[in-house]
Structures are given as structure tokens and as C-alpha cells.
PDB file of C-alpha atoms and ligand atoms in Angstrom:
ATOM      1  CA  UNK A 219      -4.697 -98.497  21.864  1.00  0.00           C
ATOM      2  CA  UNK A 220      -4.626-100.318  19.096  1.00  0.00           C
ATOM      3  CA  UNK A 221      -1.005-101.528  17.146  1.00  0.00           C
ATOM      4  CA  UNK A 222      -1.283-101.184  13.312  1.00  0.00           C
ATOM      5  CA  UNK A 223       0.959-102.369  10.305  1.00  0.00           C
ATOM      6  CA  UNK A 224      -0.165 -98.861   8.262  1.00  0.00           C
ATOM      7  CA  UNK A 225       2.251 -99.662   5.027  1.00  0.00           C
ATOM      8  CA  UNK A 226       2.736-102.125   2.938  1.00  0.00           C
ATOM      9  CA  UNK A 227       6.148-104.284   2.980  1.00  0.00           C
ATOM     10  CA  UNK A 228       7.242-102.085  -0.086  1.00  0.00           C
ATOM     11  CA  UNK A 229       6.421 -98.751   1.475  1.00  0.00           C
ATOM     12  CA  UNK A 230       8.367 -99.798   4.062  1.00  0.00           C
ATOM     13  CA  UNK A 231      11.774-100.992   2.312  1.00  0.00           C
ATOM     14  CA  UNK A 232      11.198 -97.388   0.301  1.00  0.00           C
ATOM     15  CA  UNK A 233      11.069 -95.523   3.687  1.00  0.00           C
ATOM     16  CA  UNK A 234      13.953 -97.451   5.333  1.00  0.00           C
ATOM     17  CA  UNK A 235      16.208 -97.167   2.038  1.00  0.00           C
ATOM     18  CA  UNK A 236      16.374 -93.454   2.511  1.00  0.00           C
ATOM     19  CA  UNK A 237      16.780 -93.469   5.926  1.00  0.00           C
ATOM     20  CA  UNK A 238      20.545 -92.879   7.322  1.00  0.00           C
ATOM     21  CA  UNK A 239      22.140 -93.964  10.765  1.00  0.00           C
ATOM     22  CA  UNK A 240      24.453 -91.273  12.041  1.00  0.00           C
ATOM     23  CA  UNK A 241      26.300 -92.884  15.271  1.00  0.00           C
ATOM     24  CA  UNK A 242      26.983 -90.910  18.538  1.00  0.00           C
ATOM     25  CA  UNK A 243      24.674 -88.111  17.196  1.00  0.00           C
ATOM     26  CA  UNK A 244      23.794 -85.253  18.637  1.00  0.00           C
ATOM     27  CA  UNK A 245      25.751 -86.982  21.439  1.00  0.00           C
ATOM     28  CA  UNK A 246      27.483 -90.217  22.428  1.00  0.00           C
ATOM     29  CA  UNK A 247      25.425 -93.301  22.717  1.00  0.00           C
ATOM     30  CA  UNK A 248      22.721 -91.853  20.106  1.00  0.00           C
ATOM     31  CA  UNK A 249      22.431 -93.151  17.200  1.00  0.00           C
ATOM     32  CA  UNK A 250      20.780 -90.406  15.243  1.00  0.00           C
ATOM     33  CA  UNK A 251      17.900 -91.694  12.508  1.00  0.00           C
ATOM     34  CA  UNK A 252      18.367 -88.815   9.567  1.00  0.00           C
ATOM     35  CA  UNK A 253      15.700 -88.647   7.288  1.00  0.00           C
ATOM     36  CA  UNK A 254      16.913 -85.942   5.174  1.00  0.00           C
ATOM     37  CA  UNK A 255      17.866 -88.591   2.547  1.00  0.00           C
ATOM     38  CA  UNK A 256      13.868 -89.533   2.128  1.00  0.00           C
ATOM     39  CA  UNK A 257      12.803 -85.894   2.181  1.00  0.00           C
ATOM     40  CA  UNK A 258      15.584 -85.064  -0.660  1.00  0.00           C
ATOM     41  CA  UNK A 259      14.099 -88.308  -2.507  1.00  0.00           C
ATOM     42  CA  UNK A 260      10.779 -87.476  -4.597  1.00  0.00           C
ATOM     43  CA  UNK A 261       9.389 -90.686  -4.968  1.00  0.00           C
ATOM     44  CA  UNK A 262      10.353 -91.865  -1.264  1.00  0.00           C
ATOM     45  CA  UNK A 263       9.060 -88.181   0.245  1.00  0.00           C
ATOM     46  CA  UNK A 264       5.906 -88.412  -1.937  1.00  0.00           C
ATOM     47  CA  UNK A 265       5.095 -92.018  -0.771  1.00  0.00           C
ATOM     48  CA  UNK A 266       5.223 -90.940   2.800  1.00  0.00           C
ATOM     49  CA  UNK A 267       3.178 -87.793   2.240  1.00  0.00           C
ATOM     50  CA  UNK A 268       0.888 -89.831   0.737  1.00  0.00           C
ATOM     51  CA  UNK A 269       0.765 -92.578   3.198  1.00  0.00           C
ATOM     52  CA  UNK A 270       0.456 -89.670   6.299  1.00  0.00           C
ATOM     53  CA  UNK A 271      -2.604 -88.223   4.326  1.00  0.00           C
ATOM     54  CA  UNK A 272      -4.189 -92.103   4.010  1.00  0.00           C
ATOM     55  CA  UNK A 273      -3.913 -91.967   7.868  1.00  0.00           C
ATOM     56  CA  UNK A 274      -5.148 -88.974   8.189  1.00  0.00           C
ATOM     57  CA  UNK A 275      -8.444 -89.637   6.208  1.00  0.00           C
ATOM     58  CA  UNK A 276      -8.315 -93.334   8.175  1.00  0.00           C
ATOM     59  CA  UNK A 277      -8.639 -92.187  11.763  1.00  0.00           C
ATOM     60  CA  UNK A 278     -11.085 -89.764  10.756  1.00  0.00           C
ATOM     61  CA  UNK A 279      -9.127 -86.210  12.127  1.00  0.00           C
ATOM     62  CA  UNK A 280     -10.726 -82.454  11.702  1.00  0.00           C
ATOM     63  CA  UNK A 281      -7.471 -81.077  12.491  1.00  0.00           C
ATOM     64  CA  UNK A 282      -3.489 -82.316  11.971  1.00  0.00           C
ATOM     65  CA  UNK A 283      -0.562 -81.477  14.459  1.00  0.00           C
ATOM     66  CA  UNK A 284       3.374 -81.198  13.287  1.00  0.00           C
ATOM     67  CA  UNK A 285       5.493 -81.445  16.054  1.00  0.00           C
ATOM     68  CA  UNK A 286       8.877 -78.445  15.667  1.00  0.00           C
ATOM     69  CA  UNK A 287      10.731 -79.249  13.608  1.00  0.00           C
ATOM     70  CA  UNK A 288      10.789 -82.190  11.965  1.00  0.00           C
ATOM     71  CA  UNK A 289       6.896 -82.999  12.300  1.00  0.00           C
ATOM     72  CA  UNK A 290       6.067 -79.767  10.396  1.00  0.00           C
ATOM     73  CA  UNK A 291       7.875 -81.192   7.117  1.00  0.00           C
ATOM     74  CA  UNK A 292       5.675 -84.321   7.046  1.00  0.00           C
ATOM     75  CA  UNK A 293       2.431 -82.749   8.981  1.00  0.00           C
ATOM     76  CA  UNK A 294       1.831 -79.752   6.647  1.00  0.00           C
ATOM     77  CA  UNK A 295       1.688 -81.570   3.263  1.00  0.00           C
ATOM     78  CA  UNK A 296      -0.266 -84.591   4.826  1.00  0.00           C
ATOM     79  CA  UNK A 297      -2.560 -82.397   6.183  1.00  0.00           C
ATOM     80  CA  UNK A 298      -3.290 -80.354   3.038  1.00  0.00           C
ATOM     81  CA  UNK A 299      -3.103 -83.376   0.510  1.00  0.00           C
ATOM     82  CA  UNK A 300      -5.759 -84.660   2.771  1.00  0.00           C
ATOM     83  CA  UNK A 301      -8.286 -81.195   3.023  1.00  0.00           C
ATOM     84  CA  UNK A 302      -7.312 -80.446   6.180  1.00  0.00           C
ATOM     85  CA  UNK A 303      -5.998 -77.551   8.774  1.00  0.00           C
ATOM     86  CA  UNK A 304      -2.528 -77.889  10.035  1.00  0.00           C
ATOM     87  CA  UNK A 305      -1.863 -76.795  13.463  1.00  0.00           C
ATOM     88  CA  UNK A 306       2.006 -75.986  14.579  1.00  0.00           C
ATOM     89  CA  UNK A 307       3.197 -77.557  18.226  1.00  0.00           C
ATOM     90  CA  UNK A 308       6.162 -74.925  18.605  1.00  0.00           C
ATOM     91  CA  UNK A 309       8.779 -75.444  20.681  1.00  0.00           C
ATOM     92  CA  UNK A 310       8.449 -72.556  23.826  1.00  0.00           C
ATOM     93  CA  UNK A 311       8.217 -68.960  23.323  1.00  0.00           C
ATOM     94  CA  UNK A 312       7.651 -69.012  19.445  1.00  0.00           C
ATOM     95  CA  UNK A 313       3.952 -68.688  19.014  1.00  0.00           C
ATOM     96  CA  UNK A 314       2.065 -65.168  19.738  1.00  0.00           C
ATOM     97  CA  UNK A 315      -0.606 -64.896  22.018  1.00  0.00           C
ATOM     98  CA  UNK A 316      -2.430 -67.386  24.682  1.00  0.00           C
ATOM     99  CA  UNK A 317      -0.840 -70.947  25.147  1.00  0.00           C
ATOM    100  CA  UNK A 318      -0.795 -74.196  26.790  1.00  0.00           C
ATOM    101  CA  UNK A 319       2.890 -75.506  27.488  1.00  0.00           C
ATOM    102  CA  UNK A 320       4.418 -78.638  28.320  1.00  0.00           C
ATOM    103  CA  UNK A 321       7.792 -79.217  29.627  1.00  0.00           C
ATOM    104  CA  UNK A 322       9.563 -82.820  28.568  1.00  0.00           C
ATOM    105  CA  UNK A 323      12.730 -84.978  28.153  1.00  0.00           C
ATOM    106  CA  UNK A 324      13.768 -86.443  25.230  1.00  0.00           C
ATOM    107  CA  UNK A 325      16.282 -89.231  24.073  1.00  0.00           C
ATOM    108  CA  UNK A 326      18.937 -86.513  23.954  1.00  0.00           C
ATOM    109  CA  UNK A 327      17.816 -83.302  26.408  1.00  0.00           C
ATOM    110  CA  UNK A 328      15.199 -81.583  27.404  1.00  0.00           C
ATOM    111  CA  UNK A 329      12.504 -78.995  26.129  1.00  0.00           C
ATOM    112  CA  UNK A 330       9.092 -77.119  26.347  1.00  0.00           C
ATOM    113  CA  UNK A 331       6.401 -77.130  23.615  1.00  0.00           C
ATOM    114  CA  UNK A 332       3.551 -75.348  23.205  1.00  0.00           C
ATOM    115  CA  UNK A 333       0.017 -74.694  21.347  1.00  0.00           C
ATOM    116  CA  UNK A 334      -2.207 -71.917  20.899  1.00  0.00           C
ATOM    117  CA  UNK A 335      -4.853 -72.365  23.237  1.00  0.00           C
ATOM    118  CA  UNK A 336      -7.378 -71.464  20.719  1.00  0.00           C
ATOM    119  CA  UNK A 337      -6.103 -74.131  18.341  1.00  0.00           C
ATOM    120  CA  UNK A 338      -9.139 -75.999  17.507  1.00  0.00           C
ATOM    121  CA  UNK A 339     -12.584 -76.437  18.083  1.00  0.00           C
ATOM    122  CA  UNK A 340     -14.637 -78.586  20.279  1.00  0.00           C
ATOM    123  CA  UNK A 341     -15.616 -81.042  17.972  1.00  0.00           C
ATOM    124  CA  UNK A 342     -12.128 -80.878  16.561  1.00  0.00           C
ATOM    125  CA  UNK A 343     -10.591 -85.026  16.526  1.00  0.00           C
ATOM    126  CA  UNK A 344      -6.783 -84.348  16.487  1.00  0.00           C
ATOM    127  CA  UNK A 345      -4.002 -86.190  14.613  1.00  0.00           C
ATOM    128  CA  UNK A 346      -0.441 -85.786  15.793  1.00  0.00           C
ATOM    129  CA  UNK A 347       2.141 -86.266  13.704  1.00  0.00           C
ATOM    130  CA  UNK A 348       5.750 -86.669  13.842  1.00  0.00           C
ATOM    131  CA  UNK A 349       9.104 -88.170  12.224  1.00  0.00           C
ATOM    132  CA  UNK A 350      10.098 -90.555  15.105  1.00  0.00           C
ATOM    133  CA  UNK A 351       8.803 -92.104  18.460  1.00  0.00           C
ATOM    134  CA  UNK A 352      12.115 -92.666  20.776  1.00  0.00           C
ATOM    135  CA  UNK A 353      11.485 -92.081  24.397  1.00  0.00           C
ATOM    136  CA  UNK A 354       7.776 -90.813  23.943  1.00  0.00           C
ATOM    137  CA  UNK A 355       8.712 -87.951  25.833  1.00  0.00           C
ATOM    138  CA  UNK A 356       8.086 -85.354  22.776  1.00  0.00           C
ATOM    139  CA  UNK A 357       4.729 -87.089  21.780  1.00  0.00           C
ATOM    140  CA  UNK A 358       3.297 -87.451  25.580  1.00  0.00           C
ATOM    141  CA  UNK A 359       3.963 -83.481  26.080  1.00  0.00           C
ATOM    142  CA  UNK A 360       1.932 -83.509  22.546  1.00  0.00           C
ATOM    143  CA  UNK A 361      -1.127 -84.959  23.810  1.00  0.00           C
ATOM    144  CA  UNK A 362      -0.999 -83.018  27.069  1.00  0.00           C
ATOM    145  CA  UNK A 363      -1.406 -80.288  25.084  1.00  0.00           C
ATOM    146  CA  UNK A 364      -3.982 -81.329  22.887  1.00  0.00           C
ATOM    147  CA  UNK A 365      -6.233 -82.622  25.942  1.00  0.00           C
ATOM    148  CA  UNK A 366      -5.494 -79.327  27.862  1.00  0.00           C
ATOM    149  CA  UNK A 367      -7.475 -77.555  24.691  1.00  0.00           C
ATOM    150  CA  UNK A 368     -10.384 -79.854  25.121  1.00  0.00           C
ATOM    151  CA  UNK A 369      -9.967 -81.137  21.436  1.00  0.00           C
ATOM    152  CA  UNK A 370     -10.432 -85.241  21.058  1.00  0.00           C
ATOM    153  CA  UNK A 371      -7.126 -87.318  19.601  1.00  0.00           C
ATOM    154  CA  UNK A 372      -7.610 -89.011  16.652  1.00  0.00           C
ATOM    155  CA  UNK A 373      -3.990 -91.117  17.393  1.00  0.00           C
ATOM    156  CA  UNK A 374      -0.784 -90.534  16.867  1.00  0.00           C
ATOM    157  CA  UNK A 375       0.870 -90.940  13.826  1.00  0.00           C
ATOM    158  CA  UNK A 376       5.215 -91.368  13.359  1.00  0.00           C
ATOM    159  CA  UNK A 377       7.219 -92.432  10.045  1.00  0.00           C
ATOM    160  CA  UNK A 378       9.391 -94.376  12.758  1.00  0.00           C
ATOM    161  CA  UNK A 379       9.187 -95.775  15.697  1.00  0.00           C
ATOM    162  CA  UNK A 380      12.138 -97.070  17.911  1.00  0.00           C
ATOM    163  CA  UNK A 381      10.638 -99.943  19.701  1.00  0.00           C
ATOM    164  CA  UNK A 382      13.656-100.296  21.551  1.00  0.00           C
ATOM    165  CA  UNK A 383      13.439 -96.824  23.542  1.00  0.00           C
ATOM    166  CA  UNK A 384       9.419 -98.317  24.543  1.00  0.00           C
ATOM    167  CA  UNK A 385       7.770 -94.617  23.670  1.00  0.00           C
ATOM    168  CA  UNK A 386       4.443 -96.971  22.835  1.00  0.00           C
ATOM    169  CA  UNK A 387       4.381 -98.182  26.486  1.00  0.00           C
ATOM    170  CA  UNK A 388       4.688 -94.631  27.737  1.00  0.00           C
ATOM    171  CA  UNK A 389       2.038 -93.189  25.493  1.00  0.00           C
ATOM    172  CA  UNK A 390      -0.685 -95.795  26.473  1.00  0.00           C
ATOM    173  CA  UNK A 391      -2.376 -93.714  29.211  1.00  0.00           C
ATOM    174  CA  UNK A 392      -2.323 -90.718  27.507  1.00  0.00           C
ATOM    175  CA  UNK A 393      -3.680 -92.484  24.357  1.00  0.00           C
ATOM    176  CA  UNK A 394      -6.592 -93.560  25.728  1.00  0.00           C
ATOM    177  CA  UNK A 395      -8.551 -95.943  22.796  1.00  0.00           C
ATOM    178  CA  UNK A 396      -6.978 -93.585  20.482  1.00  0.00           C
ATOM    179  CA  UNK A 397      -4.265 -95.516  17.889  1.00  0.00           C
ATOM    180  CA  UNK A 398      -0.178 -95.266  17.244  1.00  0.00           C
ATOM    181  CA  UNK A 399       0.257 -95.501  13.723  1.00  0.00           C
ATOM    182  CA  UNK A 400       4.085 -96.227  12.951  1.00  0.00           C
ATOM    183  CA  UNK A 401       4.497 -96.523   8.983  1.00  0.00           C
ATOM    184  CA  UNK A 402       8.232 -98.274  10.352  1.00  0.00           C
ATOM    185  CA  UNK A 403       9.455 -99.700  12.779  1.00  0.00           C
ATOM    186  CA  UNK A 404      13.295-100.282  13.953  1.00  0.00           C
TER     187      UNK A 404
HETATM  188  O1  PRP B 174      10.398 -89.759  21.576  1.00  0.00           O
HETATM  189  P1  PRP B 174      11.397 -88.727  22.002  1.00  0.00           P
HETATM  190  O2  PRP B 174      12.513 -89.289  22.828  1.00  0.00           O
HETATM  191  O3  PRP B 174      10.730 -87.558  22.658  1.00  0.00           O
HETATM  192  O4  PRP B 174      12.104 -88.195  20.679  1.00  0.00           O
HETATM  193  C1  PRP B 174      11.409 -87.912  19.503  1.00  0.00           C
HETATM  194  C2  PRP B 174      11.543 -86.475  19.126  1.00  0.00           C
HETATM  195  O5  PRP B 174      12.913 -86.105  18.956  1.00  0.00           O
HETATM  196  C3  PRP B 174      13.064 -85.374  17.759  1.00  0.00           C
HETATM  197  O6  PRP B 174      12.805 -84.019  17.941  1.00  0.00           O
HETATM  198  P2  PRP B 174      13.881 -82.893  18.347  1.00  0.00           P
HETATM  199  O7  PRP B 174      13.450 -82.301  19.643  1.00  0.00           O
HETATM  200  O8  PRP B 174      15.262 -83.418  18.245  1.00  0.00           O
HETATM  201  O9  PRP B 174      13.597 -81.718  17.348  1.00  0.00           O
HETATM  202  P3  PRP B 174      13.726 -81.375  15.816  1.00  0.00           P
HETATM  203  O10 PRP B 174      12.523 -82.004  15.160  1.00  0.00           O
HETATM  204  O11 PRP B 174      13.643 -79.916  15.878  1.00  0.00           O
HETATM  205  O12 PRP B 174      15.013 -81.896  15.253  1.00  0.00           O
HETATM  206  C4  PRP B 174      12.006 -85.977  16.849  1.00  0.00           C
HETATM  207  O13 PRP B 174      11.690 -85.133  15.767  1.00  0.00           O
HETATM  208  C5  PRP B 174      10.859 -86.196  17.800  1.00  0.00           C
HETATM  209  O14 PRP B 174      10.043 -85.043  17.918  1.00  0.00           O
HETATM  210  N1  ADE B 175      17.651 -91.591  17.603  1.00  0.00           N
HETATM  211  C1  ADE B 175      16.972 -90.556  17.089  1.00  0.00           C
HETATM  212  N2  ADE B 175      17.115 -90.221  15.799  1.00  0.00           N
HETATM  213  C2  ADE B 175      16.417 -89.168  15.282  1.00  0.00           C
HETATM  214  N3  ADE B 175      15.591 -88.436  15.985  1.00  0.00           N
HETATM  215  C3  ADE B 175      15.427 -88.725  17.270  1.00  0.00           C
HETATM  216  N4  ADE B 175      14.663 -88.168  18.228  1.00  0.00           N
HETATM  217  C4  ADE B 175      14.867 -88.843  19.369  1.00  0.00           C
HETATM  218  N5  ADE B 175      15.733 -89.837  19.199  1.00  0.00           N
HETATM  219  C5  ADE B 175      16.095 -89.790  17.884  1.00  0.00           C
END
């Protein structure tokens, strides 16, 4: 696994300048990282679009993931600003037909995700994407997922990353040589 500084120093003051703190959210103890300020911002939401797609194009994916629901709202545009398919990692019981699932914990509860078993191809090389690596539960059941398909992983790619919750640590075995990109880091 390798550790990379993906944006510049002014990228990075743009991301964390529309980035709110919200204390004891969605329950005591938490404080809650809300990014709606940077998605309501053009310039900031643009930037990180941008930056997702440069990563995208970088680690040399087929295929992009967006991880319910906040991964979808960076995933999709990155995805399509760089050419390629976006595939949805729903959270259980919301996508028709054959599935793989993966039950998890999270900072904050518990849940199941799941993929469409027919997501990709075999020659598919998968980038996940999400808002924020905490615990590394959500991401971990990710890449279950994706190896259960038979797809390779491109890496792993958050806007934030909470180096104090140790998610990287966690998601070293099931990252194999592939890299965590973290545009921030808090
Ligand atoms: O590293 P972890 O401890 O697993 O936490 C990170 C996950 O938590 C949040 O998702 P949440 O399940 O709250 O869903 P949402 O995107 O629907 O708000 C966030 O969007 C990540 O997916
Ligand atoms: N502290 C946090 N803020 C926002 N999203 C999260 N997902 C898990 N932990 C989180």
C-alpha cells in the first residue's frame, strides 16, 4: 500500500474551508465531518470532482465505485468527467437482482452493503470512492465486495481521512499493493 499526498497544499485549504464540524453528531462522542458546505460551494465541489477524476485516470481504473450515500455524490461525476462507468455499492436490499453482501460496523452503528454480482468485468481494475475513511469498517466491506466479483482494485480513494480512527491500518490486508488516496487528512 502505498501513502500519497494526492492535492496540492491549496486544494487542500479549499477542501478543509468548506468542511464543517458538527459535535456529538449523529450521537455523543462523534464529531460529525459535514461536507455539505463544499458540495453547495462551486468552485470547492468542482475542485474535488476534478481532483477524484485526476485519481481516477492516475491509478489507471476501468470501472468507479460510490459508496451509499455520500460516495455516490463525489463517485458519479468523477467517474463520468473521467470516461468512465459508475457502479453503485447500495446499502442492503436496494439493488434488483443477484448480489454479493457485506455486513459491517461503522464509527456510529452498523450496516450491510451490497453490489450486483454482475458489476464488472474480469479485466475490470476498480476504484472505490468515498467522502471519509473513519473506522475503515464501510471501505473494508467495499473491497470484500469488489474481490468477491473477481474484479482487480485499483485503490481506494476518500476526500478525508480521519487518521485518528486508524481505517488505513485496517484496510492494509484487504488492499493488497493497491493505494489509499486521501485528498485530506484530519
Ligand atoms: O470508516 P467508517 O467508520 O466505516 O465510516 C465511514 C463511512 O461513514 C459514512 O457513511 P454512512 O454510513 O454514515 O452513510 P451516508 O453516506 O449514507 O451518510 C461515510 O460516508 C463513510 O461511508
Ligand atoms: N466523523 C464522521 N463524520 C462524517 N462521516 C463519518 N463517517 C464515519 N465517521 C464520520
Amino acid at each position: 500500500m502505498t501513502t500519497t499526498q494526492t492535492a496540492s497544499a491549496e486544494l487542500r485549504e479549499l477542501l478543509l474551508a468548506h468542511i464543517r464540524d458538527v459535535p456529538d453528531y449523529p450521537e455523543p462522542g462523534v464529531v460529525f465531518k459535514d461536507i455539505t458546505p463544499l458540495l453547495a460551494d462551486a468552485k470547492a465541489f468542482g475542485a474535488l470532482v476534478d481532483a477524484l477524476a485526476a485519481l481516477c485516470v492516475e491509478r489507471g481504473a476501468t470501472k468507479v465505485v460510490g459508496l451509499e450515500a455520500r460516495g455516490f455524490i463525489l463517485a458519479a461525476p468523477a467517474a463520468a468527467r473521467a470516461g468512465l462507468g459508475f457502479v453503485p455499492v447500495r446499502k442492503a436490499g436496494k439493488l434488483p437482482g443477484d448480489t454479493h453482501g457485506q455486513a459491517y460496523q461503522l464509527e456510529y452503528g452498523t450496516a450491510e452493503i451490497e453490489v450486483h454480482a454482475d458489476a464488472f468485468d474480469p479485466d475490470d481494475r476498480v476504484l472505490v470512492i468515498d467522502d471519509v475513511l473513519a473506522t475503515g469498517g464501510t471501505a473494508e466491506a467495499s473491497l470484500e465486495l469488489v474481490r468477491r466479483t473477481g474484479a482487480a482494485l485499483a485503490g481506494v480513494a476518500v476526500l478525508m481521512e480521519l487518521t485518528f480512527l486508524g481505517g488505513r491500518e485496517r484496510l492494509v490486508p484487504a488492499l493488497g499493493n493497491a493505494p489509499l488516496d486521501a485528498l485530506v487528512t484530519i
